[in-house]
Amino acid sequence: MAKVIDSKIPAGPVPEKWKEYKAHQRLVNPKNKLKLDVIVVGTGLAGASAAASLGEMGFNVINLCIQDSPRRAHSIAAQGGINAAKCYQNDGDSVYRLFYDTVKGGDYRAREANVYRLAEVSNNIIDQCVAQGVPFAREYGGMLANRSFGGAQVSRTFYAKGQTGQQLLLGAYSSLSCQVQAGKVKLYTRYEMEDVVIVDGRARGIIAKDLCTGKLVRFSANAVVIATGGYGNTYFLSTNAMGCNCTAAVQCYRKGAYFANPSYVQIHPTCIPVHGDKQSKLTLMSESLRNDGRIWVPKKLEDAKALQAGTKQGWEIPEEDRDYYLERRYPAFGNLVPRDVASRAAKERCDKGFGVNNTGLAVFLDFSESINRLGIDIIMQRYGNLFEMYEEITDVFPGDVANEINGVKYYKPMMIYPAIHYTMGGIWVDYELQTSIPGLFAIGECNFSDHGANRLGASALMQGLADGYFVLPYTIQNYLADQAVWPKVSTDLPEFAEAEKKVDAELDRLLNIKGKRSVDSIHKELGHIMWEYVGMGRTAEGLKTGLKKMHELEKEFDTNLFVPGTKEGLNIELDKAIHLRDFFTMGQLVAFDALSRNESCGGHFREEYQTEEGEAKRDDENYFYVGCWEYKGKGNEPELIKEPLEYEAIKVQTRNYKN
Ligand SMILES: Cc1cc2nc3c(=O)[nH]c(=O)nc-3n(C[C@H](O)[C@H](O)[C@H](O)COP(=O)(O)OP(=O)(O)OC[C@H]3O[C@@H](n4cnc5c(N)ncnc54)[C@H](O)[C@@H]3O)c2cc1C
């Protein structure tokens, strides 16, 4: 019988307690004399917004990141937009509707109350960012513009061309810089957290590595917040920035923080297909393109074969021979079905032989209809930089006219295929965003909190900024209010010395293996195993094989790794080796969770559990819970702990995007 935990709050969409948190805003402010220190690890949208807000509220913040500037955090990659329930389009949107769409999009596996709170603060985020000067796109009359993202029938996505993440991060960075200038935030760039230090059962500090000098540094504080992003790079090839890693989260997990729903991994339908085995990165083509782009493959197998052989081009295939399969299968949402649904539909077509590139693993994303309807100028205003990015990588410009059939102009379509993109799973947190280790908080993509089994497009930025600007700064005060009487602990405590010694010993261990294989060659192999056995379609048998292979490869890593150089000074290979050590732990965790969840839901698709039409088949009777995992040592199976889900405001039903 698995252990059971709860999220410490009554279920239901508007917990009364949430109103109380708002009152706490007065507890700590710049005028009071409390000296409370908080470490915030990460300067992505979640970390930068949290550090800036905590600084503004009067806390002393230590803020770290691995890049040379907070402005280079992975969050700048976000292209498409950020959701909010402003209803500027007067199309029937509301806080409740955003809440409902998010719970439904997550295939009824999210915590209801968290999602309601997220929807509730979504509008504040837009106001906050506009006040910071974020240049959101505007309509001719001056109103903020919106576009649509998957899983919604309203237009609620705010955007800044195809650079929304970058602009939002510049906004957060300006607030952060203000607090740095005011002396409330001390920024440490090119520092990597290697371990969390637990004193008397509470998180009291971290061990970080100065990535330039190689020196280990101890930091102590009254609370620790990690905002270190997701674990998508476990799969080696993903749309994530190359530096994304899960080391901080995995170390917290090893120290006792539960890891929730690791198998919920998002595979994004619109990425540039893999084109060879020398690649180390995949590129996302924003979901916003599905507003005006139509996804299709040929209706006839012989056309698909000709496309694969290169004897025919997409623009030579007339309208009547095209299968707009999303519009056919899901008439109500069409090309704007959620990502998990769109990805599986693409895989289904390609598995049946209808893929359109030389590997047979691609579908078309075509703008001919929208360019003919709206004109190239409008389309370029909306997606210009994405078209240019696609051209830079593939040498094809999707705005180039290529053919005319019966008076209809056909433009060169993009080719796209699903790729690993986002991780819904993460460190388990309660309603206050506190992990199972008191004093340790997790925000942004590195926690599991709001997206259930599938995140809707443009909701990650919303969650990261909700956590950073509007949730954590209030909820952390419940913890810190008790801590006010406790002095900050000294970094001379034996717990710090012990943690530092272990980190140092790990660095020596990795350097002294002195085998023959590079970090990347092993990481690439791990990625193949993950994609093959723990990827888009999973089976019990495949998952067991995947676990076995990961285990064998981890042995290879432990005995045949070669890391050049020393631990003194900059050593990028050594840093990557640490990340890979943790990707192994993570990969196995994803597989364990996937194996234990005998159902399909959202991004977790077990081939044994599907409807006749190939849709995900949930099992609410047995799996209506958050699956949390407790670490039990290297090589041992972690223990499953369940947080049962309770829904009060929303009826749990089968997702329907057809009508
Ligand atoms: C190509 C792409 C496009 C996207 N587009 C959108 C979009 O349009 N809309 C949307 O809502 N979402 C989008 N997403 C998702 C979204 O960008 C991310 O989920 C979000 O930015 C994550 O923010 P974060 O602050 O949680 O983490 P990150 O931005 O990943 O930041 C992590 C931070 O932690 C630091 N860090 C990591 N490990 C350590 C360590 N051990 N020690 C110290 N520091 C550490 C890093 O330096 C960094 O500062 C997109 C994602 C990708 C990949």
XYZ file of C-alpha atoms and ligand atoms in Angstrom:
712
model
C 0.000 0.000 0.000
C 1.560 3.296 -1.091
C 1.892 6.151 1.372
C -0.568 8.973 0.929
C 0.085 12.693 1.290
C -2.069 15.738 0.782
C -1.398 19.235 -0.391
C -2.272 20.789 2.988
C -5.196 22.706 1.632
C -8.852 21.993 1.187
C -9.560 21.070 -2.435
C -11.762 23.362 -4.473
C -11.121 26.266 -6.742
C -11.040 29.285 -4.407
C -9.656 28.248 -1.057
C -10.420 30.818 1.588
C -6.815 30.453 2.687
C -5.607 32.088 -0.500
C -7.226 35.345 0.611
C -5.302 35.111 3.860
C -2.007 34.864 2.003
C -2.644 38.212 0.433
C -2.819 39.749 3.890
C 0.694 38.531 4.564
C 2.005 41.037 2.103
C 2.252 43.433 5.032
C 4.301 41.069 7.134
C 7.659 41.813 5.644
C 8.389 45.096 3.959
C 11.428 47.216 3.243
C 10.883 49.316 6.351
C 10.994 46.566 8.901
C 14.210 45.497 10.466
C 13.960 41.758 9.938
C 17.052 40.262 8.413
C 15.695 37.284 6.564
C 17.775 35.800 3.800
C 16.424 33.760 0.914
C 18.467 31.937 -1.697
C 16.826 31.877 -5.123
C 18.515 29.493 -7.527
C 17.788 30.448 -11.123
C 17.177 33.644 -13.041
C 14.711 32.422 -15.647
C 11.290 33.996 -15.601
C 10.377 32.205 -12.373
C 13.646 32.887 -10.550
C 14.172 36.480 -11.688
C 10.608 37.500 -10.884
C 10.769 35.813 -7.463
C 14.145 37.318 -6.582
C 13.010 40.790 -7.645
C 9.727 40.530 -5.700
C 11.358 39.136 -2.564
C 13.970 41.892 -2.699
C 11.270 44.498 -3.078
C 9.494 43.084 -0.033
C 12.561 43.564 2.101
C 14.224 40.169 2.121
C 17.930 39.799 1.480
C 18.159 37.664 -1.608
C 21.051 35.626 -2.922
C 20.323 34.877 -6.574
C 22.391 32.477 -8.670
C 22.481 31.336 -12.264
C 24.785 29.308 -14.463
C 24.832 31.790 -17.337
C 26.964 34.914 -17.499
C 23.838 37.067 -17.190
C 20.277 36.448 -15.965
C 19.164 37.651 -19.384
C 20.566 34.489 -20.929
C 18.365 32.049 -18.993
C 16.528 29.485 -21.069
C 13.271 31.491 -20.691
C 14.390 33.796 -23.490
C 13.708 30.934 -25.897
C 9.963 31.261 -25.394
C 8.493 32.472 -28.612
C 4.747 32.295 -28.808
C 3.178 34.067 -25.865
C 1.681 34.111 -22.408
C -1.931 33.405 -21.475
C -4.228 35.587 -19.403
C -7.978 35.740 -18.981
C -8.390 39.428 -19.858
C -11.083 38.754 -22.455
C -9.927 41.690 -24.577
C -11.436 39.968 -27.609
C -14.845 39.878 -25.948
C -15.024 36.227 -26.931
C -16.419 34.834 -23.706
C -13.146 34.293 -21.856
C -13.062 34.388 -18.065
C -10.938 33.262 -15.122
C -13.147 30.203 -14.854
C -12.706 29.396 -18.546
C -8.915 29.629 -18.378
C -9.034 27.447 -15.276
C -11.299 24.944 -17.021
C -9.246 24.822 -20.247
C -6.042 24.274 -18.238
C -7.485 21.436 -16.162
C -8.998 19.820 -19.253
C -5.801 20.380 -21.265
C -3.868 18.638 -18.464
C -6.148 15.629 -18.922
C -7.616 16.031 -15.415
C -4.396 15.275 -13.631
C -3.629 18.756 -12.213
C -4.459 19.965 -8.716
C -7.677 21.920 -9.141
C -7.031 24.614 -6.528
C -3.565 25.482 -7.880
C -4.909 25.935 -11.381
C -7.679 28.218 -10.199
C -5.177 30.409 -8.410
C -3.059 30.496 -11.561
C -6.002 31.622 -13.676
C -6.909 34.182 -11.028
C -3.511 35.908 -11.066
C -2.994 35.626 -14.833
C -4.368 39.114 -15.494
C -2.111 40.698 -12.876
C 0.908 39.323 -14.719
C 0.033 41.203 -17.890
C -0.494 44.442 -15.926
C 2.802 43.945 -14.112
C 4.710 43.324 -17.332
C 3.096 46.223 -19.181
C 4.083 48.464 -16.267
C 7.659 47.244 -16.671
C 7.538 48.247 -20.322
C 7.279 44.838 -21.953
C 6.412 45.656 -25.581
C 3.438 43.373 -26.095
C 1.953 43.418 -29.594
C -0.890 45.907 -29.910
C -3.784 46.338 -32.284
C -4.142 49.402 -34.467
C -6.343 51.081 -31.849
C -3.758 50.551 -29.077
C -5.324 47.603 -27.258
C -3.024 44.683 -26.476
C -3.362 42.084 -29.238
C -4.086 38.395 -28.720
C -3.702 35.183 -30.597
C -4.904 31.642 -29.966
C -2.992 28.668 -28.668
C -3.896 25.006 -28.511
C -6.683 23.685 -26.312
C -8.647 26.949 -26.229
C -11.465 28.313 -28.351
C -10.826 31.875 -27.245
C -7.985 34.233 -28.060
C -6.105 34.884 -24.819
C -2.432 34.732 -25.657
C -0.434 37.964 -25.262
C 2.756 38.105 -27.279
C 5.718 40.170 -28.396
C 6.276 38.998 -31.969
C 8.071 35.649 -31.670
C 10.202 36.829 -28.718
C 7.760 36.853 -25.835
C 10.064 35.074 -23.383
C 12.938 37.413 -24.109
C 10.844 40.541 -23.637
C 9.281 39.231 -20.430
C 12.707 38.315 -19.110
C 14.024 41.784 -19.902
C 11.108 43.148 -17.848
C 11.882 40.849 -14.921
C 15.578 41.621 -15.284
C 14.944 45.349 -15.000
C 13.081 44.769 -11.705
C 15.862 42.473 -10.559
C 18.529 45.030 -11.451
C 16.638 47.627 -9.453
C 16.877 45.389 -6.388
C 20.542 44.633 -7.068
C 21.140 48.371 -7.149
C 19.125 48.792 -3.930
C 21.346 46.188 -2.279
C 18.513 43.738 -1.607
C 19.583 41.157 -4.203
C 23.113 39.881 -4.505
C 23.609 38.279 -7.867
C 26.028 35.413 -8.530
C 26.360 34.648 -12.229
C 28.217 31.557 -13.446
C 27.518 29.772 -10.180
C 25.940 26.338 -10.155
C 24.095 24.868 -7.203
C 25.492 21.390 -6.550
C 23.671 20.474 -3.356
C 21.114 21.650 -0.833
C 22.184 21.696 2.808
C 19.732 20.353 5.359
C 20.152 21.342 9.012
C 17.755 19.869 11.588
C 15.421 18.729 8.827
C 15.174 22.143 7.146
C 16.782 23.560 4.021
C 19.302 26.076 5.343
C 21.635 26.658 2.448
C 23.351 25.353 -0.643
C 26.754 24.355 -1.947
C 27.511 26.080 -5.239
C 30.387 25.819 -7.670
C 31.951 28.936 -9.103
C 32.025 27.747 -12.699
C 34.944 30.018 -13.628
C 37.332 29.141 -10.803
C 35.998 25.696 -9.923
C 35.842 26.697 -6.249
C 33.045 25.359 -4.051
C 31.185 28.039 -2.108
C 28.768 27.726 0.835
C 25.666 29.922 1.124
C 23.286 29.887 4.070
C 19.823 31.434 4.343
C 16.479 31.132 6.082
C 14.909 29.478 3.043
C 15.951 28.124 -0.346
C 13.940 28.492 -3.549
C 14.861 26.532 -6.640
C 13.751 27.839 -10.021
C 16.071 25.794 -12.161
C 13.845 24.753 -15.074
C 12.875 21.372 -16.517
C 14.540 18.056 -17.312
C 13.798 17.803 -21.063
C 17.485 17.456 -21.909
C 17.467 13.989 -20.361
C 16.425 13.030 -23.916
C 19.607 14.684 -25.311
C 17.757 16.096 -28.314
C 15.121 18.603 -27.250
C 14.028 22.156 -27.898
C 15.560 23.219 -24.574
C 18.679 25.351 -24.359
C 21.877 23.302 -24.269
C 22.626 24.364 -20.696
C 19.275 23.193 -19.274
C 19.871 20.510 -16.685
C 18.171 18.961 -13.716
C 21.107 18.811 -11.302
C 19.628 21.109 -8.648
C 16.239 19.359 -8.724
C 17.789 15.887 -8.637
C 20.022 16.838 -5.700
C 16.932 18.044 -3.819
C 15.257 14.739 -4.681
C 18.264 12.820 -3.390
C 18.058 14.826 -0.157
C 14.410 13.876 0.386
C 12.245 16.159 -1.753
C 9.546 14.143 -3.516
C 9.585 14.184 -7.304
C 6.073 14.306 -8.774
C 4.714 12.932 -12.056
C 8.079 12.568 -13.821
C 6.521 10.635 -16.707
C 4.513 13.675 -17.820
C 6.843 14.898 -20.538
C 5.617 17.150 -23.309
C 6.403 16.366 -26.907
C 5.767 19.447 -29.014
C 4.226 18.826 -32.437
C 5.881 21.642 -34.384
C 9.651 21.298 -34.335
C 12.128 21.134 -37.183
C 12.649 17.391 -37.820
C 15.865 15.607 -36.885
C 18.153 15.668 -39.920
C 21.159 13.619 -38.913
C 23.059 12.020 -36.071
C 25.473 14.910 -35.617
C 22.768 17.138 -34.179
C 22.796 18.268 -30.560
C 19.747 20.526 -30.549
C 16.239 20.673 -31.978
C 14.472 23.876 -32.921
C 10.923 24.709 -32.031
C 8.609 26.372 -34.500
C 6.206 28.189 -32.206
C 2.718 26.841 -31.650
C 1.452 30.301 -32.587
C 2.078 29.239 -36.197
C -0.893 26.903 -35.867
C -3.145 30.003 -35.761
C -2.596 30.493 -39.478
C -0.681 27.415 -40.635
C -2.533 24.243 -41.620
C -1.041 20.824 -40.936
C -1.325 18.156 -43.601
C 0.103 15.052 -45.251
C -0.826 13.604 -48.653
C -3.985 11.533 -48.911
C -2.306 9.074 -51.292
C 0.532 6.804 -50.230
C 2.153 7.129 -53.668
C 2.426 10.906 -53.161
C 4.034 10.343 -49.751
C 6.506 7.894 -51.300
C 7.378 10.426 -54.019
C 7.927 13.121 -51.378
C 10.166 10.786 -49.392
C 12.151 9.953 -52.539
C 12.453 13.647 -53.391
C 10.765 13.224 -56.796
C 7.847 15.413 -55.797
C 7.456 18.585 -53.720
C 4.636 19.490 -51.336
C 3.479 22.431 -53.433
C 2.890 20.131 -56.402
C 0.127 18.309 -54.540
C -3.274 19.932 -55.190
C -5.813 20.774 -52.506
C -8.036 17.736 -53.101
C -5.124 15.350 -52.469
C -4.173 16.847 -49.110
C -5.273 15.353 -45.816
C -5.635 18.085 -43.193
C -5.829 15.340 -40.628
C -6.259 17.499 -37.511
C -9.151 19.389 -39.079
C -10.611 16.050 -40.201
C -10.290 14.319 -36.833
C -11.002 17.251 -34.500
C -13.398 19.597 -36.314
C -14.052 21.780 -33.234
C -10.422 22.644 -32.504
C -8.780 21.742 -35.832
C -5.113 22.725 -35.928
C -5.406 24.123 -32.411
C -5.804 20.861 -30.529
C -3.470 20.521 -27.521
C 0.112 19.476 -28.121
C -0.142 15.882 -26.957
C -3.072 15.260 -29.306
C -1.368 16.963 -32.282
C 1.916 15.108 -31.690
C 0.280 11.708 -31.528
C -1.759 12.430 -34.654
C 1.459 13.321 -36.552
C 3.130 10.140 -35.342
C 0.094 8.093 -36.374
C 0.216 9.473 -39.947
C 3.979 8.951 -40.216
C 3.767 5.439 -38.757
C 1.227 4.661 -41.503
C 3.732 5.771 -44.141
C 2.438 9.277 -44.918
C 5.514 11.176 -43.682
C 6.746 13.822 -46.096
C 10.545 14.045 -45.798
C 13.362 11.649 -46.654
C 13.159 9.930 -43.256
C 9.359 9.694 -43.430
C 9.209 11.492 -40.096
C 7.696 14.867 -40.905
C 4.382 16.520 -41.777
C 3.696 19.830 -43.521
C 2.755 23.115 -41.849
C 1.416 25.206 -44.695
C 0.633 28.934 -44.883
C -0.719 29.018 -48.455
C -4.336 29.541 -47.396
C -3.587 32.294 -44.881
C -1.136 34.129 -47.169
C -3.728 34.030 -49.971
C -6.375 35.315 -47.538
C -4.430 37.912 -45.536
C -1.448 38.773 -47.706
C 2.223 38.119 -47.008
C 2.696 41.413 -45.122
C 0.263 40.496 -42.357
C 1.712 37.010 -42.065
C 5.217 38.463 -41.864
C 4.119 40.896 -39.158
C 2.879 37.956 -37.124
C 5.569 35.373 -37.751
C 8.395 37.139 -39.610
C 11.199 36.128 -37.265
C 9.965 32.524 -37.144
C 9.954 32.326 -40.953
C 13.494 33.732 -40.997
C 14.624 31.277 -38.323
C 13.160 28.399 -40.347
C 14.948 29.636 -43.463
C 18.260 29.947 -41.638
C 18.087 26.310 -40.591
C 16.502 24.675 -43.632
C 17.192 27.126 -46.468
C 13.471 27.195 -47.276
C 11.473 30.416 -46.831
C 7.842 29.560 -46.047
C 6.665 32.861 -47.555
C 8.026 32.030 -51.028
C 5.432 31.229 -53.634
C 6.337 27.945 -55.326
C 3.489 26.895 -57.588
C 0.100 27.854 -58.991
C -2.578 25.233 -59.575
C -5.968 26.246 -61.016
C -5.294 29.890 -60.149
C -4.428 29.089 -56.505
C -0.960 30.051 -55.300
C 0.911 27.459 -53.236
C 3.698 28.557 -50.897
C 6.597 26.452 -49.676
C 5.365 24.632 -46.563
C 7.421 24.060 -43.423
C 8.223 20.497 -42.440
C 7.701 19.715 -38.785
C 7.803 16.752 -36.417
C 7.246 16.279 -32.669
C 10.175 16.732 -30.273
C 10.758 16.793 -26.527
C 9.944 20.258 -25.298
C 8.682 20.693 -21.745
C 8.381 18.701 -18.550
C 5.143 18.877 -16.586
C 6.575 16.701 -13.835
C 8.884 18.227 -11.267
C 9.665 18.623 -7.610
C 6.482 18.048 -5.601
C 5.195 21.173 -3.879
C 2.226 21.842 -1.644
C -0.173 24.698 -2.242
C 2.384 27.110 -0.799
C 5.006 25.870 -3.282
C 6.977 24.303 -0.466
C 8.568 20.923 -1.167
C 8.477 17.972 1.201
C 11.653 19.429 2.799
C 10.635 22.330 5.079
C 12.225 25.585 3.960
C 12.825 24.365 0.411
C 10.536 25.826 -2.253
C 10.310 25.076 -5.979
C 8.841 27.361 -8.648
C 8.468 27.558 -12.428
C 9.121 24.588 -14.693
C 11.105 22.744 -12.012
C 7.983 22.111 -9.906
C 5.055 19.948 -10.960
C 2.274 22.180 -9.833
C -0.198 23.308 -12.453
C -0.227 21.520 -15.771
C -1.327 17.995 -14.955
C -0.372 15.522 -17.656
C -0.122 18.082 -20.458
C 0.667 21.802 -20.484
C -1.260 24.093 -22.799
C 0.723 26.439 -25.005
C 1.618 29.823 -23.469
C 0.891 28.576 -19.959
C 4.487 27.976 -18.832
C 5.356 31.659 -18.837
C 2.076 32.344 -17.074
C 2.908 29.794 -14.373
C 6.538 30.888 -13.981
C 5.586 34.520 -13.527
C 2.563 33.714 -11.364
C 4.842 31.723 -9.050
C 7.543 34.389 -9.040
C 5.564 37.636 -8.841
C 2.324 36.660 -7.131
C 2.376 33.342 -5.310
C 5.737 32.539 -3.725
C 6.399 36.047 -2.329
C 3.243 35.625 -0.230
C 3.233 31.936 0.593
C 6.908 31.779 1.614
C 6.058 34.224 4.380
C 4.012 31.613 6.191
C 7.220 29.688 6.574
C 9.438 32.687 7.224
C 7.084 34.160 9.804
C 8.056 31.258 12.073
C 11.669 31.586 11.070
C 11.927 35.253 12.000
C 13.116 34.302 15.475
C 15.768 31.952 14.112
C 19.119 33.389 13.177
C 20.613 32.421 9.840
C 22.819 29.383 10.419
C 26.568 29.569 10.037
C 28.188 27.967 6.996
C 30.756 26.513 9.425
C 28.233 23.945 10.627
C 29.265 20.330 10.045
C 26.280 19.857 7.702
C 27.819 22.371 5.286
C 31.275 20.828 5.567
C 29.840 17.373 4.956
C 27.827 18.457 1.888
C 30.816 20.287 0.417
C 33.046 17.269 0.981
C 30.615 15.036 -0.880
C 30.391 17.401 -3.845
C 34.166 17.621 -3.982
C 34.491 13.839 -3.826
C 32.049 13.509 -6.732
C 34.147 15.877 -8.846
C 37.232 13.762 -8.079
C 35.366 10.568 -8.852
C 34.263 11.802 -12.282
C 37.723 13.123 -13.159
C 39.423 9.922 -12.038
C 37.366 7.472 -14.079
C 39.757 8.217 -16.942
C 37.910 6.005 -19.402
C 37.478 6.422 -23.148
C 34.068 7.934 -23.763
C 33.102 11.587 -23.910
C 30.144 12.924 -21.943
C 28.264 13.748 -25.133
C 28.640 10.283 -26.652
C 27.072 8.704 -23.554
C 24.424 11.397 -23.264
C 23.441 10.862 -26.893
C 23.040 7.144 -26.239
C 20.920 7.855 -23.185
C 18.788 10.138 -25.372
C 18.246 7.327 -27.893
C 17.127 4.976 -25.125
C 14.764 7.606 -23.723
C 13.211 8.434 -27.096
C 12.921 4.792 -28.145
C 11.541 3.305 -24.912
C 10.300 6.215 -22.802
C 9.191 8.563 -25.591
C 5.962 9.277 -27.403
C 4.543 5.746 -27.263
C 5.396 3.592 -24.233
C 4.698 -0.038 -23.371
C 5.372 -1.982 -20.173
C 7.817 -4.198 -22.010
C 9.590 -1.271 -23.668
C 9.885 0.591 -20.380
C 11.469 -2.418 -18.698
C 13.921 -2.740 -21.582
C 14.631 0.984 -21.361
C 15.348 0.732 -17.637
C 17.693 -2.188 -18.202
C 19.548 -0.353 -20.943
C 19.807 2.801 -18.830
C 21.206 0.783 -15.979
C 23.865 -0.749 -18.255
C 24.739 2.615 -19.755
C 25.033 4.169 -16.319
C 27.619 1.497 -15.493
C 29.470 2.493 -18.650
C 29.320 6.108 -17.478
C 30.694 5.154 -14.064
C 33.563 3.118 -15.476
C 34.420 4.387 -18.963
C 33.864 8.151 -18.874
C 36.631 10.510 -19.856
C 36.628 14.034 -18.450
C 39.655 16.074 -19.511
C 41.261 18.770 -17.353
C 41.098 19.380 -13.640
C 38.564 20.675 -11.163
C 40.428 23.963 -10.767
C 39.288 26.682 -13.160
C 36.706 26.461 -15.924
C 35.948 22.879 -16.972
C 32.831 22.637 -19.102
C 33.224 18.887 -19.654
C 33.234 18.324 -15.903
C 30.075 20.410 -15.518
C 28.406 18.412 -18.278
C 29.451 15.157 -16.586
C 27.670 16.242 -13.391
C 24.556 17.041 -15.417
C 24.696 13.666 -17.148
C 25.041 11.848 -13.824
C 21.738 13.459 -12.856
C 20.053 12.845 -16.219
C 20.583 9.126 -15.516
C 18.705 9.408 -12.229
C 16.020 11.412 -13.971
C 15.647 9.090 -16.948
C 15.113 6.118 -14.679
C 12.608 8.069 -12.636
C 10.611 8.930 -15.769
C 10.570 5.247 -16.717
C 9.570 4.057 -13.229
C 6.684 6.490 -13.147
C 5.585 5.596 -16.682
C 5.693 1.918 -15.804
C 3.645 2.390 -12.662
C 0.935 4.392 -14.423
C -1.114 1.801 -16.274
C -3.158 4.298 -18.218
C -2.645 6.930 -20.888
C -3.129 10.580 -20.028
C -1.821 13.752 -21.647
C 1.858 13.454 -22.501
C 2.065 9.968 -21.006
C 0.872 7.542 -23.678
C 0.945 3.843 -22.891
C 0.159 2.021 -26.106
C -1.698 -0.688 -24.190
C -4.220 1.907 -23.031
C -5.844 3.606 -25.994
C -9.310 3.830 -27.494
C -10.189 2.300 -30.854
C -9.566 5.711 -32.411
C -6.080 5.853 -30.894
C -6.926 8.412 -28.206
C -5.440 8.287 -24.694
C -7.479 6.078 -22.345
C -7.380 7.231 -18.736
C -8.157 5.115 -15.707
C -9.610 7.497 -13.151
C -10.566 4.759 -10.793
C -6.992 3.677 -10.168
C -4.762 6.560 -11.225
C -6.504 9.744 -10.164
C -3.551 10.919 -8.127
C -0.277 12.803 -8.249
C 2.479 10.192 -8.301
C 5.297 11.338 -5.991
C 8.579 9.464 -5.739
C 10.908 9.230 -2.791
C 14.591 8.512 -3.434
C 15.874 5.236 -2.023
C 19.513 5.298 -3.091
C 21.367 4.750 -6.356
C 20.280 1.643 -8.218
C 17.225 1.116 -5.988
C 13.642 1.550 -7.062
C 12.200 4.743 -5.584
C 9.069 4.546 -3.445
C 5.723 5.744 -4.787
C 3.682 8.070 -2.589
C 0.254 9.188 -3.718
C -1.473 12.520 -3.393
C -5.100 11.775 -4.272
C -6.727 14.402 -6.490
C -10.049 15.872 -5.456
C -12.139 17.890 -7.878
C -15.038 20.008 -6.712
C -15.579 22.622 -9.396
C -14.935 20.595 -12.522
C -16.542 17.355 -13.601
C -13.886 14.838 -14.527
C -14.674 13.519 -17.979
C -13.059 12.238 -21.148
C -11.344 15.027 -23.075
C -13.172 15.923 -26.238
C -11.733 18.201 -28.920
C -13.989 16.926 -31.691
C -17.138 18.949 -31.028
C 11.853 26.903 -27.672
C 10.884 27.113 -26.563
C 9.823 27.977 -26.733
C 8.908 28.165 -25.694
N 7.859 29.021 -25.887
C 6.989 29.222 -24.876
C 5.911 30.141 -25.042
O 5.750 30.770 -26.080
N 5.063 30.302 -24.004
C 5.209 29.639 -22.829
O 4.401 29.840 -21.924
N 6.243 28.784 -22.642
C 7.131 28.563 -23.620
N 8.171 27.691 -23.443
C 8.412 27.118 -22.102
C 9.050 28.164 -21.213
O 9.985 28.911 -21.920
C 9.766 27.547 -20.000
O 8.944 26.594 -19.402
C 10.059 28.618 -18.983
O 10.754 29.696 -19.562
C 10.865 28.053 -17.811
O 11.209 29.116 -16.967
P 11.949 28.830 -15.587
O 12.217 30.165 -14.997
O 11.167 27.867 -14.805
O 13.298 28.100 -15.988
P 14.487 28.520 -16.989
O 14.145 29.656 -17.878
O 14.939 27.241 -17.605
O 15.601 29.060 -16.033
C 16.360 28.210 -15.212
C 17.349 29.039 -14.455
O 17.981 28.216 -13.506
C 19.381 28.361 -13.608
N 19.967 27.088 -13.199
C 19.690 25.842 -13.654
N 20.370 24.933 -12.948
C 21.085 25.617 -12.033
C 21.982 25.240 -10.998
N 22.249 23.968 -10.723
N 22.563 26.230 -10.273
C 22.296 27.541 -10.507
N 21.432 27.938 -11.448
C 20.847 26.986 -12.193
C 19.675 28.762 -15.016
O 20.880 29.466 -15.071
C 18.459 29.665 -15.288
O 18.736 30.936 -14.803
C 9.079 27.484 -24.476
C 10.149 26.605 -24.306
C 11.045 26.417 -25.347
C 12.153 25.433 -25.163
